[in-house]
Short mmCIF file of C-alpha atoms in Angstrom, two decimals:
data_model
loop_
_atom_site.label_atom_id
_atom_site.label_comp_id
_atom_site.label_asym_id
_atom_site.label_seq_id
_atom_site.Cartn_x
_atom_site.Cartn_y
_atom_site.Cartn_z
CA UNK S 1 -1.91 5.99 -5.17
CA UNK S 2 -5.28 3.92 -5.27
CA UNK S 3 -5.50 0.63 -5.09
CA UNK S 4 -5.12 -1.12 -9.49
CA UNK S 5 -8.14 -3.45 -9.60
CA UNK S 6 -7.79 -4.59 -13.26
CA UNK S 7 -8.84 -7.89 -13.13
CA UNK S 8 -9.94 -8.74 -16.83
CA UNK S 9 -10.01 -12.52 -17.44
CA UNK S 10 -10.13 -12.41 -20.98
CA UNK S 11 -7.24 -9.88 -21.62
CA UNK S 12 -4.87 -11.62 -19.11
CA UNK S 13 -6.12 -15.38 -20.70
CA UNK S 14 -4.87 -13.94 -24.08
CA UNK S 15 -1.33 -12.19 -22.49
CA UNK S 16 -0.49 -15.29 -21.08
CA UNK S 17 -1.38 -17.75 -24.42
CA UNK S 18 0.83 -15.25 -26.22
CA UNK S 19 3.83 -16.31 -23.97
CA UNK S 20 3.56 -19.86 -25.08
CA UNK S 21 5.39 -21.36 -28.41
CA UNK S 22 2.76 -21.59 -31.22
CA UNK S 23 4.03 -25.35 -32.13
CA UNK S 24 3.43 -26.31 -28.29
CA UNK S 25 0.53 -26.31 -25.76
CA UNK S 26 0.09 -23.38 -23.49
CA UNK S 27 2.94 -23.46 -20.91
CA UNK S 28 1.92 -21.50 -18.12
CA UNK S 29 4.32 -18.61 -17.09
CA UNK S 30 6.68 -18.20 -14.02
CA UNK S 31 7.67 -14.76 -12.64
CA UNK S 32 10.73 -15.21 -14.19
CA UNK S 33 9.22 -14.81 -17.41
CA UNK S 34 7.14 -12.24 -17.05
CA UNK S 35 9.10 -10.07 -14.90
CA UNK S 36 11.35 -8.67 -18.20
CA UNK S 37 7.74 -7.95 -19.78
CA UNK S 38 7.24 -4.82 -16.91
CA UNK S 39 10.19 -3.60 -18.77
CA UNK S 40 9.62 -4.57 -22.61
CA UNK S 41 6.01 -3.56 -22.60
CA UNK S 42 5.36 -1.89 -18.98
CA UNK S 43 7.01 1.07 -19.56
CA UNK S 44 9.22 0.55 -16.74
CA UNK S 45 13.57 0.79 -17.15
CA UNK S 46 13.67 -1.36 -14.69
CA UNK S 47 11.86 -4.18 -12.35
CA UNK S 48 12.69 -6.53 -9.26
CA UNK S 49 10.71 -9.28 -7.10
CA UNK S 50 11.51 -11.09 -4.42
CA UNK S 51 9.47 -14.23 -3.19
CA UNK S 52 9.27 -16.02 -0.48
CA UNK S 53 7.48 -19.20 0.27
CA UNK S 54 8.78 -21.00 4.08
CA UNK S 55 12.32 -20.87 3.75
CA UNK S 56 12.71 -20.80 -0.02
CA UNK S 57 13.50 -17.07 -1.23
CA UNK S 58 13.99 -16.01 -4.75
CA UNK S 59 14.81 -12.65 -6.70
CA UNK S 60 15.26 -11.51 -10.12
CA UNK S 61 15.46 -8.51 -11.88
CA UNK S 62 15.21 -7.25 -15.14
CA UNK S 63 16.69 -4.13 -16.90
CA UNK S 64 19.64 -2.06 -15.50
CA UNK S 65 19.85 -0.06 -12.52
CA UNK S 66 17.97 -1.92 -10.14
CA UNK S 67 19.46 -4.22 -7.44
CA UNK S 68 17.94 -6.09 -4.42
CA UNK S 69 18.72 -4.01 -1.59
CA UNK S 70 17.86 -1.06 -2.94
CA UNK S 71 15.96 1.37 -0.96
CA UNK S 72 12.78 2.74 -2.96
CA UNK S 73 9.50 4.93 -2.23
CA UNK S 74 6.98 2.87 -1.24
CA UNK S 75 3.35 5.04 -2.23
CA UNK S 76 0.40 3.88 -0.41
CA UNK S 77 1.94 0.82 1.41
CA UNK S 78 2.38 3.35 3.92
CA UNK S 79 -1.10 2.98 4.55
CA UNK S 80 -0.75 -0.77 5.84
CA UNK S 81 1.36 0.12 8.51
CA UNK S 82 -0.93 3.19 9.41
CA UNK S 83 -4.05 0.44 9.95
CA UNK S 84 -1.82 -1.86 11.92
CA UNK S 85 -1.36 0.80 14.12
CA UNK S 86 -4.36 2.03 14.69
CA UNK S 87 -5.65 -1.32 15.46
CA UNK S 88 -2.64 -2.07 17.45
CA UNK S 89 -3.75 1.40 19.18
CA UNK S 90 -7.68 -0.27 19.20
CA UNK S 91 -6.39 -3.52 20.59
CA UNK S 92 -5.02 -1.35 23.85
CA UNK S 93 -8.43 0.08 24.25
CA UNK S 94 -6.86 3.60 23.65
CA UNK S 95 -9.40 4.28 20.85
CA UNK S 96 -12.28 2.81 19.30
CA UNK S 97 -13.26 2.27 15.84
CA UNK S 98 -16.62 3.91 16.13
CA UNK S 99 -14.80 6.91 17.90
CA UNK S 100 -15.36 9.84 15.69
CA UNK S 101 -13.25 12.08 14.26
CA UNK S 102 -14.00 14.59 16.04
CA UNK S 103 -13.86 12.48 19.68
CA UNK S 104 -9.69 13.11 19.29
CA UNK S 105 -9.66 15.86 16.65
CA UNK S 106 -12.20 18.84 17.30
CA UNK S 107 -13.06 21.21 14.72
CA UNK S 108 -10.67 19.70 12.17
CA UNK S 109 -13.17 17.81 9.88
CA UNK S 110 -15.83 21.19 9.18
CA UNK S 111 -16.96 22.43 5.95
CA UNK S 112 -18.32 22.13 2.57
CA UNK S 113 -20.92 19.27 3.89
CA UNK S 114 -17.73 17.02 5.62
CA UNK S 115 -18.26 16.99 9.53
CA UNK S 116 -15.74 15.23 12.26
CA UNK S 117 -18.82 14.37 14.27
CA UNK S 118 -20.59 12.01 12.07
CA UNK S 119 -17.30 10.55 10.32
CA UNK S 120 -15.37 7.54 12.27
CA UNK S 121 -12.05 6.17 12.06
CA UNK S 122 -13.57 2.74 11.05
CA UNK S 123 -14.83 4.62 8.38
CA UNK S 124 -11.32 6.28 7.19
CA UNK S 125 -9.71 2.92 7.52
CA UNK S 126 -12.00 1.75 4.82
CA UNK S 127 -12.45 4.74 3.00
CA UNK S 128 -16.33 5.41 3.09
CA UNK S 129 -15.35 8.55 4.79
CA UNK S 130 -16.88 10.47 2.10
CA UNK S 131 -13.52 12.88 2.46
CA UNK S 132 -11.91 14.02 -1.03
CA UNK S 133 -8.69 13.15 -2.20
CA UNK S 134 -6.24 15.78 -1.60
CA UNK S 135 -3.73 14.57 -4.01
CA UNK S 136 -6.69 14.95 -7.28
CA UNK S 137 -5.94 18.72 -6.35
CA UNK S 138 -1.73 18.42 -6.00
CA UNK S 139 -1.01 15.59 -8.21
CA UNK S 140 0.75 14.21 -5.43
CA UNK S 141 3.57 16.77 -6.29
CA UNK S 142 3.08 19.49 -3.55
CA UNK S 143 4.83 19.17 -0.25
CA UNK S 144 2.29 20.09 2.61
CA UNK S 145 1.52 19.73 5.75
CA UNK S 146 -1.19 17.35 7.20
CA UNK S 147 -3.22 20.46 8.36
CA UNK S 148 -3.16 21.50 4.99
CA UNK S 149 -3.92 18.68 3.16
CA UNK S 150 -6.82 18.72 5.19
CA UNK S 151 -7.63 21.91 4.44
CA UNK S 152 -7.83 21.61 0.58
CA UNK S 153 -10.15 18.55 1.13
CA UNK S 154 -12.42 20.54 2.71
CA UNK S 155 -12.92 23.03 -0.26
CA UNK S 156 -15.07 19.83 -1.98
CA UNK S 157 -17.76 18.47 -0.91
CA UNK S 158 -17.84 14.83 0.28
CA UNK S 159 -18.86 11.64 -1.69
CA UNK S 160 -21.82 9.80 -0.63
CA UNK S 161 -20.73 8.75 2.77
CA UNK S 162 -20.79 5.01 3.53
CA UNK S 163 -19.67 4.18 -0.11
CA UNK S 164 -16.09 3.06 -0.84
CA UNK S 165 -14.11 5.87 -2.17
CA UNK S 166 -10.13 5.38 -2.08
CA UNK S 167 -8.74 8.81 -0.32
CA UNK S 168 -5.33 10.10 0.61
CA UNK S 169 -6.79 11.96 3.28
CA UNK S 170 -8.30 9.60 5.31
CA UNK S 171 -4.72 8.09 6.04
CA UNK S 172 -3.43 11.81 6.94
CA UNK S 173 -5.88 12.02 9.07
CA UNK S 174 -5.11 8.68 11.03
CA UNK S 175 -1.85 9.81 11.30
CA UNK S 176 -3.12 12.61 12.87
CA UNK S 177 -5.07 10.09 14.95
CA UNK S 178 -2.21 8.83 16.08
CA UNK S 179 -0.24 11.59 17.35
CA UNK S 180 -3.42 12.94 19.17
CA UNK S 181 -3.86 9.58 21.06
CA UNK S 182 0.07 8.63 21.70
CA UNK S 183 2.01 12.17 21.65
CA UNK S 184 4.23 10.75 19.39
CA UNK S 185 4.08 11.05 15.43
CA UNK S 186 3.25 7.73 13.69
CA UNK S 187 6.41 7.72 11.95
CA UNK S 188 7.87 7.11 15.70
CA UNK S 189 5.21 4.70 16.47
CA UNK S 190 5.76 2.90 13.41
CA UNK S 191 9.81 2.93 14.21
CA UNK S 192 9.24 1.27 18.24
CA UNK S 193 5.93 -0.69 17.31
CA UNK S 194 6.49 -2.07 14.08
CA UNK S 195 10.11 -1.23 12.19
CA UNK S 196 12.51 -2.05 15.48
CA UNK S 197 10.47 -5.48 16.76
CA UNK S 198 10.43 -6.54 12.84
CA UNK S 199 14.32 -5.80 12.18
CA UNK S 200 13.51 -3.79 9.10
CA UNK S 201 16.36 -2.31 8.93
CA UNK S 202 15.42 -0.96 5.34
CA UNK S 203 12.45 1.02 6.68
CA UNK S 204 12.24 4.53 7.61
CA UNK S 205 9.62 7.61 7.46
CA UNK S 206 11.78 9.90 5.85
CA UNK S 207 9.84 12.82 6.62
CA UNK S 208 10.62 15.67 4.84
CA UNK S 209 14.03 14.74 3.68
CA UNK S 210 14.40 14.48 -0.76
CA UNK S 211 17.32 11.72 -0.79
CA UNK S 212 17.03 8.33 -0.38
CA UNK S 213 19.15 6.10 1.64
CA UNK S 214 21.87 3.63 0.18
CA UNK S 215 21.89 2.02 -1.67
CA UNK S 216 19.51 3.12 -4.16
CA UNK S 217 18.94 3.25 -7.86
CA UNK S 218 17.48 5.95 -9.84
CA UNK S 219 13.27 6.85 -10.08
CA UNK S 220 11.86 7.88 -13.28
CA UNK S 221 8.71 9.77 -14.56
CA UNK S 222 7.17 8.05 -17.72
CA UNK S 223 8.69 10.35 -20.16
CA UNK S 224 11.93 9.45 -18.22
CA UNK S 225 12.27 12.68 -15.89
CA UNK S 226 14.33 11.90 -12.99
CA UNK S 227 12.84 12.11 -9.83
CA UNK S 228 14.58 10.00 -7.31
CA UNK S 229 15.38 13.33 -5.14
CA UNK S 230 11.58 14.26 -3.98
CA UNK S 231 9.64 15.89 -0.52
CA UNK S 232 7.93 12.97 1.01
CA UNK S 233 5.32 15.42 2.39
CA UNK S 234 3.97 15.18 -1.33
CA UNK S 235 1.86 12.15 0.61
CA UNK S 236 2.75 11.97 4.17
CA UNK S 237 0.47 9.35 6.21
CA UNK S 238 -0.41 8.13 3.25
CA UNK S 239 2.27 7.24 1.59
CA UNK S 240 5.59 8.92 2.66
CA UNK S 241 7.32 5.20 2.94
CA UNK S 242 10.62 4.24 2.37
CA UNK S 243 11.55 0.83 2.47
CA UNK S 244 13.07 -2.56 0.95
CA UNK S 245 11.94 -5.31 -1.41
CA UNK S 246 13.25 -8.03 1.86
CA UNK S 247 11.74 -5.44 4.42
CA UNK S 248 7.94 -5.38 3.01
CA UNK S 249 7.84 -9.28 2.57
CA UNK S 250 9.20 -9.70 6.23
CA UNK S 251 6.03 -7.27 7.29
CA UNK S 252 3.39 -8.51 5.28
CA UNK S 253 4.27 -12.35 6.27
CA UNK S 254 4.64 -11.06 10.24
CA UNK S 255 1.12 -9.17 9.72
CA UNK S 256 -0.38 -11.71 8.03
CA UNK S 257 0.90 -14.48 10.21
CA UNK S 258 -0.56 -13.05 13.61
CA UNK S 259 2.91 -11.48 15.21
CA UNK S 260 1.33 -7.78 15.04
CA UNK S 261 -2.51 -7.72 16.13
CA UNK S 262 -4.45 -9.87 17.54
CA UNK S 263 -6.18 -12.69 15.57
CA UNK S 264 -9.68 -10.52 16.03
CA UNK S 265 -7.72 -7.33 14.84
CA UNK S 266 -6.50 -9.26 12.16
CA UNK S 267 -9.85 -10.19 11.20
CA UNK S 268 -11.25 -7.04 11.46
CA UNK S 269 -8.22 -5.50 9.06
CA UNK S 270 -9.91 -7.58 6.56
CA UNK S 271 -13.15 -7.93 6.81
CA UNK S 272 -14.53 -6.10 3.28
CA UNK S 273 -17.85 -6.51 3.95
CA UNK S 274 -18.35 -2.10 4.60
CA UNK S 275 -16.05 -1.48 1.25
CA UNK S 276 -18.20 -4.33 -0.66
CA UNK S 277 -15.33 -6.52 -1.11
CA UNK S 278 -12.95 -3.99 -2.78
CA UNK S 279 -11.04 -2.90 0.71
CA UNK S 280 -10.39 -3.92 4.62
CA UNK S 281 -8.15 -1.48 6.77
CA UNK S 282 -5.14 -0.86 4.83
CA UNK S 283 -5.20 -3.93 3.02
CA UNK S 284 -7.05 -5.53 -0.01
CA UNK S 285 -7.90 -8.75 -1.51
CA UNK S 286 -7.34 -10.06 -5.23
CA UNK S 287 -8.74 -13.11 -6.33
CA UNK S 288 -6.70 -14.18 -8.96
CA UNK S 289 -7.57 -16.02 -12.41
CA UNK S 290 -7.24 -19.74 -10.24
CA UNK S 291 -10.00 -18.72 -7.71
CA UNK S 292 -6.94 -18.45 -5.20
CA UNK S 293 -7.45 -14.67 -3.38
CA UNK S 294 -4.07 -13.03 -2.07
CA UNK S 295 -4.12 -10.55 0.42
CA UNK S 296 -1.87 -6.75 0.66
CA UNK S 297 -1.99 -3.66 -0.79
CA UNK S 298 0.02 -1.42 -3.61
CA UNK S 299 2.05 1.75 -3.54
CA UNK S 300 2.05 4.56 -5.86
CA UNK S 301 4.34 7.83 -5.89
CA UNK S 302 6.12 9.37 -9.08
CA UNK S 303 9.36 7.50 -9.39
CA UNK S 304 8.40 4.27 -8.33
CA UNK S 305 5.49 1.42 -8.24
CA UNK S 306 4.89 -1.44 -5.72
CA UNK S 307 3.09 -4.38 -5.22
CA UNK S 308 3.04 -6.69 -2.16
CA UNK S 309 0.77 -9.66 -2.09
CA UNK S 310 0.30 -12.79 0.50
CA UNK S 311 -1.57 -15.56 1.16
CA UNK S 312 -4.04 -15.29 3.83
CA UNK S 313 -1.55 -16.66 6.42
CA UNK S 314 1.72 -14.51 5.36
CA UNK S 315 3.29 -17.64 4.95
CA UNK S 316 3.88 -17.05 1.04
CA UNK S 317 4.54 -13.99 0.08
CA UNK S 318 5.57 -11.25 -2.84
CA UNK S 319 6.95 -8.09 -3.65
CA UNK S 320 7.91 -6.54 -6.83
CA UNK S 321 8.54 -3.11 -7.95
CA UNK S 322 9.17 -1.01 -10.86
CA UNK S 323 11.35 2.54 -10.79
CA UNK S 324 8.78 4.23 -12.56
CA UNK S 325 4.98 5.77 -11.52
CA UNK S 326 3.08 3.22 -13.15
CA UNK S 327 2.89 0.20 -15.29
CA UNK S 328 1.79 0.92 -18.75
CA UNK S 329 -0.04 -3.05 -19.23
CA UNK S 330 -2.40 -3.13 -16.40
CA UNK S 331 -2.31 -7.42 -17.01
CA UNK S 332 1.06 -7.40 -15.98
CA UNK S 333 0.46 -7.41 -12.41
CA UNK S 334 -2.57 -10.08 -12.06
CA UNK S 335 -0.36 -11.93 -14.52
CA UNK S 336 2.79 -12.05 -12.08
CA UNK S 337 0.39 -12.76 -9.10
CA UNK S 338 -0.77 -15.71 -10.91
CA UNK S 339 2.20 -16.94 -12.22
CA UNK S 340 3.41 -17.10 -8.06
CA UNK S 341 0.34 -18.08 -6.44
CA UNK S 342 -1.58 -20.49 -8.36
CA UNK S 343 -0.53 -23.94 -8.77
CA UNK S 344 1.30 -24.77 -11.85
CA UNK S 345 0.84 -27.81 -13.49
CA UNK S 346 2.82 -30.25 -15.35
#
């Protein structure tokens, strides 16, 4: 469920020559035209998007089996709303960023070199927590608990601390977070902070239950194993997510566009400077091949991959999504970014 950051300029320049007629000069192009190609050479049996940009909205598809308002696993999106509310939690003074881990959760964060008291939730926001990934150990295919995610982590040692290293855990342990400083889980804070004020009706936490809501379509493995029934505890805080192509551009355009933190929050959610430029707090910028950089954050679990993206101000935004784990031409997706957010010209 970490972050794709294939950017390669020369690879993409080539994919998208290869679209154009050899008799004609390069067209440049449109999601509509690249969208079948997550299908035809990404692997997946099926893909969907759905832009919007002020009041214009549009959606395609390609392949069978997939429809618009289909509900889907979301992977590490999860993580975004996680951040937002921990900063929404920060912006009420009910915790600090430099608080440390073990400030709200004693004892937890001990052993093999990885200590609570010198590890702070700024620094699992952005992960240079140092903490291991649980999921290299489960393959993100074991149900557990957060306790014992936490638990496996601390059987490795950590990574140089300060240093960007993408980790499940650090998002199970702000959920943790959460529940220490509120009483509530943050699947319920999510619901009456974010979900309910947003209208995503789409959106849930599903918690430990396999099925997915209607309507859905099927989720695939690569070698075409069904796996649309699956424990969301395989991920938890970090990625237990269920939601809807409509719902996650309503909440990246509403986080985006100021109607959830603060406008220092917000800045703070993406200031990169810790993660040297590769990560803010649940989010992440690409700068795509027109110098234009889009702001959001992927989503990874077996069955199904996401991307949301957004201009700095949420007013444009996209989603698309395939009903497999992963797309098999990483130049797809800086590809389809492109073809949305750059200017085209005549």
């Amino acid at each position: 469920m970490a972050p794709l950051r294939t950017l390669l300029a020369l690879p993409v320049s080539l994919a998208l020559l290869a679209l154009a007629p050899a008799s004609s000069s390069p067209t440049a192009p449109t999601t509509d035209t690249l969208l079948p190609l997550l299908v035809a050479e990404g692997g997946a049996p099926a893909a969907a998007l759905l832009a919007h940009d002020g009041s214009d909205t549009h959606y395609a598809q390609a392949g069978r089996g997939i429809a618009r308002a289909d509900h889907f696993r979301a992977g590490s999106i999860t993580k975004t709303f996680i951040a937002t509310l921990v900063l929404q939690l920060a912006a009420e003074h009910r915790l600090s960023l430099s608080d440390t881990v073990e400030q709200h959760l004693p004892g937890l964060i001990r052993g093999a070199g990885n200590d609570g008291r010198t590890m702070t939730l700024r620094s699992l926001l952005n992960h240079t927590s140092g903490l291991n990934d649980f999921t290299l150990d489960t393959r993100g295919v074991v149900p557990l608990t957060p306790l014992q995610a936490v638990r496996i982590t601390l059987t490795h040692p950590p990574a140089e601390r300060g240093r960007f290293s993408y980790s499940n855990t650090d998002y199970v342990v702000l959920g943790m977070v959460v529940q220490q400083v509120t009483g509530r889980s943050y699947a319920v804070e999510a619901e009456r902070r974010i979900i309910a004020p947003l209208g995503l009706t789409g959106t849930s936490f599903p918690g430990s239950r396999t099925s997915l809501p209607g309507p859905h379509g099927r989720a695939y493995t690569a070698d075409g194993t069904d796996v649309t029934e699956l424990d969301p505890r395989v991920a938890g805080a970090a990625g237990e997510l269920v939601t809807t192509l409509a719902d996650l551009d309503r909440f990246y355009a509403a986080l985006l566009g100021g109607r959830l933190l603060p406008s220092r929050w917000l800045r703070e959610m993406r200031d990169t400077r810790t993660a040297h430029g590769l990560y803010g707090m649940g989010l992440f910028p690409e700068k795509l091949s027109c110098g234009i950089t889009v702001w959001g954050h992927n989503g990874r679990i077996i069955g199904s991959y996401v991307r949301t993206a957004a201009t700095v101000d949420g007013r444009r935004v996209l989603t698309f999504r395939v009903n497999t784990t992963a797309i098999a031409d990483p130049d797809l997706e800086p590809a389809l970014l492109a073809a949305e957010f750059c200017p085209r010209t005549p």
